[in-house]
mmCIF file of C-alpha atoms in Angstrom:
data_model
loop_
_atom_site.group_PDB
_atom_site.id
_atom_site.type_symbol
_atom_site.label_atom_id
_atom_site.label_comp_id
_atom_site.label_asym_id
_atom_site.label_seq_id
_atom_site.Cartn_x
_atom_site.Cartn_y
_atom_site.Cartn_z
ATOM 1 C CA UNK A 765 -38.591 31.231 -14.380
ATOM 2 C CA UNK A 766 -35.925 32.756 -12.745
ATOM 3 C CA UNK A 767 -32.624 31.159 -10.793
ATOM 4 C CA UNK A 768 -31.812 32.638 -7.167
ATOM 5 C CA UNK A 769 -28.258 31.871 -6.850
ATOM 6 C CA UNK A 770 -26.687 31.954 -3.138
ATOM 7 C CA UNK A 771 -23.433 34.204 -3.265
ATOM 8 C CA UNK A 772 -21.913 32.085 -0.279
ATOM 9 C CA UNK A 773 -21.934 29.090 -2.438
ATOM 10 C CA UNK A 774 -20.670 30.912 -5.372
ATOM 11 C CA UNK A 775 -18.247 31.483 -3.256
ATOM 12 C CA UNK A 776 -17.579 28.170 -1.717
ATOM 13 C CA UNK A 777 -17.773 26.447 -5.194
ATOM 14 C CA UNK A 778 -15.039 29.010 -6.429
ATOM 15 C CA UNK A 779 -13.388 27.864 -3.355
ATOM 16 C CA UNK A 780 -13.856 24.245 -4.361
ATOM 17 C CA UNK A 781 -12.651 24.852 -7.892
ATOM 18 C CA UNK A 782 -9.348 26.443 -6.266
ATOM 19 C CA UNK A 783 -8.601 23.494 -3.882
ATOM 20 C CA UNK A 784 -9.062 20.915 -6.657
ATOM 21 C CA UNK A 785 -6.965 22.965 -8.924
ATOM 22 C CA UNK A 786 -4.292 22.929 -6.113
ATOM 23 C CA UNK A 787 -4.584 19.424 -5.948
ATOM 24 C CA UNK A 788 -3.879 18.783 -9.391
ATOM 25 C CA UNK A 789 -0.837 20.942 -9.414
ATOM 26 C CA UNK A 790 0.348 19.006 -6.503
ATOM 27 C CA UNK A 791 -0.148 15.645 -7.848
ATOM 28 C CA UNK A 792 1.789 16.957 -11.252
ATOM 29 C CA UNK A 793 4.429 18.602 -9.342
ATOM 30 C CA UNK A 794 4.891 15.150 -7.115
ATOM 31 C CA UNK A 795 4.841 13.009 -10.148
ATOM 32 C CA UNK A 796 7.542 15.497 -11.904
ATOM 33 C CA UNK A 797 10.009 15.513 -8.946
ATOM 34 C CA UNK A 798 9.670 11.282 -8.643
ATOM 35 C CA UNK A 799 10.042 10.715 -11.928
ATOM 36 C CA UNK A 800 13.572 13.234 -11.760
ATOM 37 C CA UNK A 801 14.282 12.007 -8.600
ATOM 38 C CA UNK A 802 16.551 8.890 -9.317
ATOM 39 C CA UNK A 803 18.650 10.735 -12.094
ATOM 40 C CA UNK A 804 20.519 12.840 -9.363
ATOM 41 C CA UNK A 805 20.664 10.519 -6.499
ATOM 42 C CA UNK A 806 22.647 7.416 -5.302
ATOM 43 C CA UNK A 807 21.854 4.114 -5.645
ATOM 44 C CA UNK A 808 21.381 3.828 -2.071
ATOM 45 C CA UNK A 809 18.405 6.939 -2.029
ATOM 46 C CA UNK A 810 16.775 5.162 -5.147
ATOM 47 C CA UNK A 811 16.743 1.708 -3.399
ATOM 48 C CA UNK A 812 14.975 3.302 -0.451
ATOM 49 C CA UNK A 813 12.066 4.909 -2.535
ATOM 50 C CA UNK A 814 12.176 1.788 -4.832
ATOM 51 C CA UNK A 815 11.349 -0.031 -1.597
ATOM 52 C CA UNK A 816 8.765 2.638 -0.100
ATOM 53 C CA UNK A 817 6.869 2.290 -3.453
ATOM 54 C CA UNK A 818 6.803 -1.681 -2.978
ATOM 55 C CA UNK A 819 5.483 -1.646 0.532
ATOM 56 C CA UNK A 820 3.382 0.700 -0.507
ATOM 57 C CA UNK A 821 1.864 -1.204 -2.839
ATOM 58 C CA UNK A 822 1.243 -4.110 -0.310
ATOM 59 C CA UNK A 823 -0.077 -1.829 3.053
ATOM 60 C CA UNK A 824 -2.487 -0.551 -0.073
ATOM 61 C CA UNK A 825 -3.509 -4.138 -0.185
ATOM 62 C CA UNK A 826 -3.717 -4.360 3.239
ATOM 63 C CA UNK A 827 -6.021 -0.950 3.574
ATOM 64 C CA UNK A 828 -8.642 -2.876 1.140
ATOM 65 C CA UNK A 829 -9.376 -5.316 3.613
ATOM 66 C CA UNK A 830 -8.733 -3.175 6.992
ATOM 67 C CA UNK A 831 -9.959 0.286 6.070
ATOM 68 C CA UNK A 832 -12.787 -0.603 3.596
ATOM 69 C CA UNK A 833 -14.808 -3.271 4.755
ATOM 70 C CA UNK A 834 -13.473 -3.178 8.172
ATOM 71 C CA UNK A 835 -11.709 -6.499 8.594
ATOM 72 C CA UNK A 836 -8.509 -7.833 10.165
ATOM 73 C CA UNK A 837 -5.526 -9.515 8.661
ATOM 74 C CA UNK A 838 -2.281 -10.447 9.741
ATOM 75 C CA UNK A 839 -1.046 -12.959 7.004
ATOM 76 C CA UNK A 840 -0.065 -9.976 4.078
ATOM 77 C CA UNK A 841 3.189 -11.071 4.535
ATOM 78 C CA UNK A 842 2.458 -14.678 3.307
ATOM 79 C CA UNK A 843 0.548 -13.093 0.241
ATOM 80 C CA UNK A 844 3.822 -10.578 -0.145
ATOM 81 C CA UNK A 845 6.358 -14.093 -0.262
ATOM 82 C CA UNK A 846 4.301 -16.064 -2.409
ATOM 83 C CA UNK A 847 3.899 -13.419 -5.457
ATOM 84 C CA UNK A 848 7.569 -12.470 -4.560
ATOM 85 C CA UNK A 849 8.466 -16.306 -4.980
ATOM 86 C CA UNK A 850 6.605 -16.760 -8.093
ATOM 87 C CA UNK A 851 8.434 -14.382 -10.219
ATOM 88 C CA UNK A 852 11.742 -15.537 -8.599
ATOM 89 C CA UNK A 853 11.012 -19.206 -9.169
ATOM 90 C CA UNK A 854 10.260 -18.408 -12.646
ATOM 91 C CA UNK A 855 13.248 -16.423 -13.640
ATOM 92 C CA UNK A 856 15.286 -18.861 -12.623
ATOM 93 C CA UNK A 857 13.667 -21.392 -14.871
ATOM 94 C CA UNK A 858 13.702 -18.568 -17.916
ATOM 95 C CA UNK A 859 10.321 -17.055 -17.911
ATOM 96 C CA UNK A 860 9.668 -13.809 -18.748
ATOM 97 C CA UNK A 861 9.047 -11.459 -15.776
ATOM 98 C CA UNK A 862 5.109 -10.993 -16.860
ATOM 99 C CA UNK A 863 4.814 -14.500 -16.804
ATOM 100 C CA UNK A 864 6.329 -14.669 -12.817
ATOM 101 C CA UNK A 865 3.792 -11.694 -12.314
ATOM 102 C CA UNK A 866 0.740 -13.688 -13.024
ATOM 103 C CA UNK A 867 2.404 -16.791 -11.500
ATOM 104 C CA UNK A 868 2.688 -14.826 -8.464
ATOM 105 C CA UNK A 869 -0.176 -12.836 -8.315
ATOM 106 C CA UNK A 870 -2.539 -15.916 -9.365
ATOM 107 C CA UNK A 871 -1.233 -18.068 -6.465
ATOM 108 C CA UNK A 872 -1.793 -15.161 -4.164
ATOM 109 C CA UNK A 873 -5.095 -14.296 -5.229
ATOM 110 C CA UNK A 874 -6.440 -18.326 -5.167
ATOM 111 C CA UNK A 875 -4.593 -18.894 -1.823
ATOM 112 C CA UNK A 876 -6.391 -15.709 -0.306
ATOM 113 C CA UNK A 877 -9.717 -16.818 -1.522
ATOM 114 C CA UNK A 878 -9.613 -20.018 -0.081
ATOM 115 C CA UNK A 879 -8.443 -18.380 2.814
ATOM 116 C CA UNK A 880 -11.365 -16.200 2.840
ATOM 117 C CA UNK A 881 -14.332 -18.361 1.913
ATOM 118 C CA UNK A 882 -14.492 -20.316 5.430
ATOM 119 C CA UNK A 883 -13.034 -17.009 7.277
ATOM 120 C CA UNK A 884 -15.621 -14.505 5.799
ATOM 121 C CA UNK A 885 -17.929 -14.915 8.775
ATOM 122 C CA UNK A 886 -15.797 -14.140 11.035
ATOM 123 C CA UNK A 887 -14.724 -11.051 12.262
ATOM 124 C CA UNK A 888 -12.069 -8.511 14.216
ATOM 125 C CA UNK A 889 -9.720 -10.810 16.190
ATOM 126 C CA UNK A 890 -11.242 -14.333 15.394
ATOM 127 C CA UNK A 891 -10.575 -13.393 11.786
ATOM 128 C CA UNK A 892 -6.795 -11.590 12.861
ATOM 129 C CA UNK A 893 -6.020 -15.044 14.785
ATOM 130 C CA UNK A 894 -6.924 -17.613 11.520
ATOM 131 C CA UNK A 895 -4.807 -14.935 9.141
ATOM 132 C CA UNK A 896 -1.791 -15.207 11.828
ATOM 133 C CA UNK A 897 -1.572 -18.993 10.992
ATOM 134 C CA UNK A 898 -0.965 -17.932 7.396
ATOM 135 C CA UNK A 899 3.349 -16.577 8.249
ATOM 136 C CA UNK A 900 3.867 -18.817 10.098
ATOM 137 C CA UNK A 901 3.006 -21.846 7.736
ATOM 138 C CA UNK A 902 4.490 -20.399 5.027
ATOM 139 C CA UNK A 903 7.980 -19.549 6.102
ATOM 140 C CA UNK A 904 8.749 -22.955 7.096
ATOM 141 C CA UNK A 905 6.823 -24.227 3.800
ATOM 142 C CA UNK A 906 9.454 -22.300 2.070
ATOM 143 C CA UNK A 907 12.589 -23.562 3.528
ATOM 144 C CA UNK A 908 11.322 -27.159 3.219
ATOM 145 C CA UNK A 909 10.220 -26.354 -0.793
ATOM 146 C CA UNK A 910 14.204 -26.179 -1.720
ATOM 147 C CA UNK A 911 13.621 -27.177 -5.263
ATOM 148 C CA UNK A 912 10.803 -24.503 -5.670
ATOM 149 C CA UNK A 913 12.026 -21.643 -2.976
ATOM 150 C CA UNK A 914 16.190 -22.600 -2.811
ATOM 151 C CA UNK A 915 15.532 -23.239 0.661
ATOM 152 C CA UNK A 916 16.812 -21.313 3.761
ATOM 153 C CA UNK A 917 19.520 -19.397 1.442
ATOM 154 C CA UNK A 918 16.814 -18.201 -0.731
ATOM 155 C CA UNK A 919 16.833 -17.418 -4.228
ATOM 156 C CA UNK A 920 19.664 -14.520 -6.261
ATOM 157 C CA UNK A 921 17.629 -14.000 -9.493
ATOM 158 C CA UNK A 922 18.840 -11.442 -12.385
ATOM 159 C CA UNK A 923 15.910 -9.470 -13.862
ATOM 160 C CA UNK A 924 14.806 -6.340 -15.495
ATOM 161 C CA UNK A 925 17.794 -5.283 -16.653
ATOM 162 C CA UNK A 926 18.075 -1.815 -17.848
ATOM 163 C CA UNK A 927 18.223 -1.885 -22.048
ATOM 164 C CA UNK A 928 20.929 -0.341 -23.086
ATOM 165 C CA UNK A 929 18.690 2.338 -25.330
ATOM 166 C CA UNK A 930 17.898 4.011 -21.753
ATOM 167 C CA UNK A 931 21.620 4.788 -20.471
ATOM 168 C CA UNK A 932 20.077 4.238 -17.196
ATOM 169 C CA UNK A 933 22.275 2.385 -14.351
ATOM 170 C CA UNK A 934 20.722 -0.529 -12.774
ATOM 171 C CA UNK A 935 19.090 0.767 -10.045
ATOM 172 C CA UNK A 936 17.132 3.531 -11.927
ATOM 173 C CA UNK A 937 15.620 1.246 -14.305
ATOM 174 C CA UNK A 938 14.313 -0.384 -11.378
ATOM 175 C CA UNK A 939 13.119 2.750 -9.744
ATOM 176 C CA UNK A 940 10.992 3.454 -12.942
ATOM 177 C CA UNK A 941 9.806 -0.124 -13.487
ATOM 178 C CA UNK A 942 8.707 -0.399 -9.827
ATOM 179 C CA UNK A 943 7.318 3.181 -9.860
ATOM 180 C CA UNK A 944 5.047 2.443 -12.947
ATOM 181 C CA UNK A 945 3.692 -0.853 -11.787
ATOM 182 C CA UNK A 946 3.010 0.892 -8.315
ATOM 183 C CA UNK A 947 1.333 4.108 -10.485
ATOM 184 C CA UNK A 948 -1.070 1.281 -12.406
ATOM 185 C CA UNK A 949 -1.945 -0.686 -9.096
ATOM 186 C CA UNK A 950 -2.760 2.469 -6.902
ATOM 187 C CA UNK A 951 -4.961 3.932 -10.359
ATOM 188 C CA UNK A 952 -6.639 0.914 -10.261
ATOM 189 C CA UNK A 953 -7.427 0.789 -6.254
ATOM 190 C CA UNK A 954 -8.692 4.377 -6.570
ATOM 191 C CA UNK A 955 -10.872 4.010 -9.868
ATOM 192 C CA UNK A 956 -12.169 0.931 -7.338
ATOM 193 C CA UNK A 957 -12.790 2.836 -4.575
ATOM 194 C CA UNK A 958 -15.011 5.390 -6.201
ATOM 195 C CA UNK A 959 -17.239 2.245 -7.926
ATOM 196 C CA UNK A 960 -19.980 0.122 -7.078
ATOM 197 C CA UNK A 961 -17.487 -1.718 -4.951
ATOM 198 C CA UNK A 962 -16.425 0.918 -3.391
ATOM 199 C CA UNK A 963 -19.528 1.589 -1.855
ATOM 200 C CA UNK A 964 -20.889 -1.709 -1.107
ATOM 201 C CA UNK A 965 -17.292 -2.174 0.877
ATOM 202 C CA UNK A 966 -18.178 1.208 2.833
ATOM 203 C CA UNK A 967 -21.411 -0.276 3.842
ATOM 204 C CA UNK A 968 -20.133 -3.711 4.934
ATOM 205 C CA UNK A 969 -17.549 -1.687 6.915
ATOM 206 C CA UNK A 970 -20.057 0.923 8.662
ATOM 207 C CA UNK A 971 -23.047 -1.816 9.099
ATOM 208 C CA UNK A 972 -22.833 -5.202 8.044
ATOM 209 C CA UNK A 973 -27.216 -5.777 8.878
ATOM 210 C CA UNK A 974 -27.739 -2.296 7.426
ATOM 211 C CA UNK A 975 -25.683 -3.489 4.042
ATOM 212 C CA UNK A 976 -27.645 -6.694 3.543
ATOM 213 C CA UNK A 977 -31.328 -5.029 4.060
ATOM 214 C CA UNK A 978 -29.925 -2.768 1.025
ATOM 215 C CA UNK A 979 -28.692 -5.717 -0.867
ATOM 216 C CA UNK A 980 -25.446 -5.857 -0.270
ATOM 217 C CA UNK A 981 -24.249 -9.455 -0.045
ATOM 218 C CA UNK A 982 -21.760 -9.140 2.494
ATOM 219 C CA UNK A 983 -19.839 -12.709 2.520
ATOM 220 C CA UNK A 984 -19.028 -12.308 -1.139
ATOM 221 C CA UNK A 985 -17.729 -8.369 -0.475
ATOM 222 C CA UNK A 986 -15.743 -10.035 2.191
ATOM 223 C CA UNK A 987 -14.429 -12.882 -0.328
ATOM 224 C CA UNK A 988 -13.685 -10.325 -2.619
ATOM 225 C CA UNK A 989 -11.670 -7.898 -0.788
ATOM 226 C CA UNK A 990 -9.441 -10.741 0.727
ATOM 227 C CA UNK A 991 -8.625 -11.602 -2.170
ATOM 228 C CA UNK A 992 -8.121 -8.285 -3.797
ATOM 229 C CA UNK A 993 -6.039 -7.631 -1.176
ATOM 230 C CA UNK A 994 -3.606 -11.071 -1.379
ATOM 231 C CA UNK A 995 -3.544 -10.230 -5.203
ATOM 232 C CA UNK A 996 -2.203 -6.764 -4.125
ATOM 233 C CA UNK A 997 0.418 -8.274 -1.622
ATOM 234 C CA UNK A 998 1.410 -10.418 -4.533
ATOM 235 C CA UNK A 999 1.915 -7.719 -6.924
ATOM 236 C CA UNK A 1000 3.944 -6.150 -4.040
ATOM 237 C CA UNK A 1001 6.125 -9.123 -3.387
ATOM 238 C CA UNK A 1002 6.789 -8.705 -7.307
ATOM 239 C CA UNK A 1003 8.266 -5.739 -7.286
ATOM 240 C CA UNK A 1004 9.979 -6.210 -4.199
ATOM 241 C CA UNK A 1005 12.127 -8.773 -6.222
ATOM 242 C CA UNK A 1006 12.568 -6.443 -9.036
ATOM 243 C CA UNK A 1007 14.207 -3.967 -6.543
ATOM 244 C CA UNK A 1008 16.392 -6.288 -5.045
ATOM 245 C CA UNK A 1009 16.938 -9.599 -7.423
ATOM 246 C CA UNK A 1010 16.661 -11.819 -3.993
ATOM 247 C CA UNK A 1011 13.591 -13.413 -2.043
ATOM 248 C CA UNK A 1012 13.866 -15.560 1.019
ATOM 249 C CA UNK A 1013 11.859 -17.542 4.065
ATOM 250 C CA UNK A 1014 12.512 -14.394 6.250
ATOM 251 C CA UNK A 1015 10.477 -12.375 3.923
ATOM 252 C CA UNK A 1016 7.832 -13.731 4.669
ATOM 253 C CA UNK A 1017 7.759 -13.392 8.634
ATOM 254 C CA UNK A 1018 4.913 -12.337 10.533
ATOM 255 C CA UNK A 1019 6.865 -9.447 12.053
ATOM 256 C CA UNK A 1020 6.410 -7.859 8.334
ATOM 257 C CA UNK A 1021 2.894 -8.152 8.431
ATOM 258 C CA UNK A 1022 2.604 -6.385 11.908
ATOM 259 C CA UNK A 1023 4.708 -3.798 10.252
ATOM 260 C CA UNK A 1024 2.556 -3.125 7.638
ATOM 261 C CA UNK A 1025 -0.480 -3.073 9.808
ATOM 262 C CA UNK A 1026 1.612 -0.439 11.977
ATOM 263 C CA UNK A 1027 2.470 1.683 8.586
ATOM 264 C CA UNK A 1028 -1.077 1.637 7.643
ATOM 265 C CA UNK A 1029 -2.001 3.074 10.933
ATOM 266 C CA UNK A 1030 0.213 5.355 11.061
ATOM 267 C CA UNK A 1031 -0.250 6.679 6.988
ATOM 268 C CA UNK A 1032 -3.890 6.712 7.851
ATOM 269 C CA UNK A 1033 -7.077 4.160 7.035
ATOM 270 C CA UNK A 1034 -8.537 4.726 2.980
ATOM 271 C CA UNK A 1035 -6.350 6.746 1.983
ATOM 272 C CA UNK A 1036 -3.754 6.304 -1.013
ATOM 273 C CA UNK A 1037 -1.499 9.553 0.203
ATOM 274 C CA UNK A 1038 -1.640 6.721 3.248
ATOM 275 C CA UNK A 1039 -0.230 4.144 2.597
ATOM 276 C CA UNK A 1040 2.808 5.788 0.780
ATOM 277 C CA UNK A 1041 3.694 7.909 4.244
ATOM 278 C CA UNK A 1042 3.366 4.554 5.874
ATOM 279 C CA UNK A 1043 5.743 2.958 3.557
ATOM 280 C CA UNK A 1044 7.738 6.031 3.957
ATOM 281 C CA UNK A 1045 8.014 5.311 7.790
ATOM 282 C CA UNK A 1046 8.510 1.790 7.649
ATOM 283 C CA UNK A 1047 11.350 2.051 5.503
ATOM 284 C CA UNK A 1048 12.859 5.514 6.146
ATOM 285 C CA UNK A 1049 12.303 5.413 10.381
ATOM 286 C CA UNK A 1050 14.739 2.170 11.360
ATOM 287 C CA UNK A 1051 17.695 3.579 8.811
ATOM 288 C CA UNK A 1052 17.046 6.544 11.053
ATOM 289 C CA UNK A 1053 17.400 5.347 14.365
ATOM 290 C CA UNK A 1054 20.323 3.149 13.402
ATOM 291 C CA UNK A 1055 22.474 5.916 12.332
ATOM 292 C CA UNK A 1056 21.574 6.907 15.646
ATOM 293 C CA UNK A 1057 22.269 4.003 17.709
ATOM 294 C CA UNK A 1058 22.171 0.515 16.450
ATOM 295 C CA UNK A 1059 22.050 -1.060 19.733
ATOM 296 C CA UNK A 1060 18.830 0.713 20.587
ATOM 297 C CA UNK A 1061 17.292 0.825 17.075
ATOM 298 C CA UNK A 1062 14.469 -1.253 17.696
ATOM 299 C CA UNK A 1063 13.715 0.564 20.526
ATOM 300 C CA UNK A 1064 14.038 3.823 19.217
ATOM 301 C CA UNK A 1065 11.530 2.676 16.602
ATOM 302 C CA UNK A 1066 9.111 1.720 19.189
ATOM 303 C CA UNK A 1067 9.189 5.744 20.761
ATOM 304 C CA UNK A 1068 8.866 6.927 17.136
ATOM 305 C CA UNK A 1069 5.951 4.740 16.797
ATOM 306 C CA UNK A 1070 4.133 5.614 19.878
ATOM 307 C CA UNK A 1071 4.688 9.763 19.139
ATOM 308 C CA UNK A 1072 3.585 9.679 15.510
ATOM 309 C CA UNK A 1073 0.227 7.512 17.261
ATOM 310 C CA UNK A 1074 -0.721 9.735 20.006
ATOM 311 C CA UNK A 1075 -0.252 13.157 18.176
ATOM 312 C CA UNK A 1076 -2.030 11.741 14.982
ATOM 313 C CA UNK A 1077 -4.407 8.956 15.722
ATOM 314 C CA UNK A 1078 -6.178 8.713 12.883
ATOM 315 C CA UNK A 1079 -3.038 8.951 10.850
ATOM 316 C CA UNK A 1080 -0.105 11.564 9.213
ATOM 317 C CA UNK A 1081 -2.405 11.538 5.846
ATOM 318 C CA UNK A 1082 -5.766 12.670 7.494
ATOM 319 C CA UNK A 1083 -3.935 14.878 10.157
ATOM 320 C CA UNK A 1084 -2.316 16.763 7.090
ATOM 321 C CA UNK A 1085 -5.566 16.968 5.346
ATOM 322 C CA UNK A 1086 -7.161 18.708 8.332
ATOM 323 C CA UNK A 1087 -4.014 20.929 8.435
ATOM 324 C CA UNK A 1088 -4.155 21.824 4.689
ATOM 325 C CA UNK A 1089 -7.970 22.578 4.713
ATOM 326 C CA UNK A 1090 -8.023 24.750 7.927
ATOM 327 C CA UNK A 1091 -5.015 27.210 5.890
ATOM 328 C CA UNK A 1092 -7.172 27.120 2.968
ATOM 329 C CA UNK A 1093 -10.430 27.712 4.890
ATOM 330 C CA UNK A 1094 -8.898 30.625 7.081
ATOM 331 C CA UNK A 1095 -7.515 31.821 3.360
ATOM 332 C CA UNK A 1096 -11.326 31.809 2.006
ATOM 333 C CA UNK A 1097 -12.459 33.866 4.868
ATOM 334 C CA UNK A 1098 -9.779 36.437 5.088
ATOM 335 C CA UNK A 1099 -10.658 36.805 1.210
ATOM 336 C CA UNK A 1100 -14.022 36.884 1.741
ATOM 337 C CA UNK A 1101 -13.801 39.767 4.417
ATOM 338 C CA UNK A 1102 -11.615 41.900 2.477
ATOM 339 C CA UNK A 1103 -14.403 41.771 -0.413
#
């Protein structure tokens, strides 16, 4: 028996091979110059990344429900206070901070499926309006709860402090703490995405009929990702604390969650590289435009908003994508004719 092999695919798996070999050396090279990063800046620059990993975290959450199975939600900032509240709360009666984590995360995760279960047949903006209810309950919830939340003034808690072992100042301790519980979540959302769930999320998103005439039950996917998605804006309220020892009610505001809606447009739907660059903008743009005027930041924002939209609609992740594989596809073929 013989084996015809095609010499163009030989060529294009060689090709392949390359890119995914590039990747790899990108993602170690990236991983190498974060984890260096906060040993040569100030504690200003490692706040700001600290802070880009953290919202990061939460417009991840938000992508789960948005860019996989297609749905709308405008209360991540609710799920972002209460898992941020839960660890604070319980530092200041002496828990541990794992103990605050599930606290927080738990509460999230319940109060997003009950959320869910009577929400999961609806859809687009019917769903957007009953998750717009969810900010503004809660920040007035919190500034009644003073026992719980401290009230209006919030809550100054003192946790994860660096050992002394490390010889690490404050703020870099946090950096690495907040960067490895950002590493596990986004390891975990990827190893997701590639699963069973993965797919049956795809096919709610593309076709919900379609997914239930191949068995998909599509109320439960729903369920699920809502409430993978709270649990994720809980873990992301978390580590906001961490960075910054102090929650309160104005965390929570729906403003936030239209923010992160606008980063994850902007980073670019299913996509981890994503929902870092929108993290990155959120954070990075208004510190921008204030140096540049403070009177006009907001607006400036706006313009910077707009631009970024209409020269990359589908996002700054998928438009650099497309950049990076025409350079390596014109690459290919100018190796390919010099054969």
């Amino acid at each position: 028996m013989s084996v015809v092999v095609d010499e163009p695919a030989v060529r294009d798996g060689g090709g392949t091979s390359r890119r995914r070999h590039g990747r790899t050396l990108t993602a170690v090279a990236l991983v190498l110059v974060f984890a260096v990063f906060p040993l040569f800046m100030s504690p200003f620059a490692n706040l700001q990344v600290t802070l880009i990993l953290v919202y990061a975290v939460a417009i991840l959450g938000l992508d789960i429900l948005v860019g996989w199975t297609g749905q709308v939600s405008l209360g991540q900032s609710a799920f972002f206070g209460i898992g941020a509240y839960g660890v604070a709360a319980g530092a200041v009666h002496g828990w541990p901070v794992w103990a605050g984590l599930l606290l927080g995360t738990a509460v999230a995760g319940v109060v997003g499926c009950l959320v869910a279960i009577p929400a999961a047949r609806l859809r687009g903006y019917a769903l957007g309006m009953i998750t717009l209810t969810l900010p503004v309950v809660a920040v007035p919830l919190a500034k009644r709860m003073e026992a719980v939340t401290g009230g209006a003034q919030g809550l100054n808690v003192t946790i994860v402090q660096a050992p002394a072992w490390t010889g690490l100042a404050a703020d870099q301790w946090r950096y690495y703490v907040v960067g490895v519980g950002a590493a596990i979540v986004f390891a975990l959302a990827a190893a997701l995405r590639r699963g069973r769930f993965g797919r049956a999320f795809d096919a709610v998103r593309v076709n919900e009929a379609l997914a239930t005439a191949q068995g998909v039950h599509v109320t439960r996917y729903k369920v699920l990702a809502f409430t993978l998605s709270a649990v994720y804006g809980g873990v992301a309220g978390v580590l906001y604390v961490v960075a910054v020892q102090f929650i309160s009610p104005e965390t929570l505001i729906l403003t936030l969650s239209i923010s992160m809606l606008a980063g994850l447009a902007i980073g670019g739907l299913r996509s981890l590289l994503g929902c870092v660059l929108g993290a990155a903008f959120y954070v990075v743009v208004p510190n921008l435009t204030g140096s540049v005027s403070a009177g006009q930041s907001y607006l400036l924002y706006g313009v910077c908003l707009l631009v970024v939209m209409l020269l990359m609609p589908r996002g700054v992740a998928p438009a650099l994508g497309h950049a990076v594989r025409r350079v390596a596809n014109r690459r290919e073929r100018a190796a390919a004719s010099g054969e």
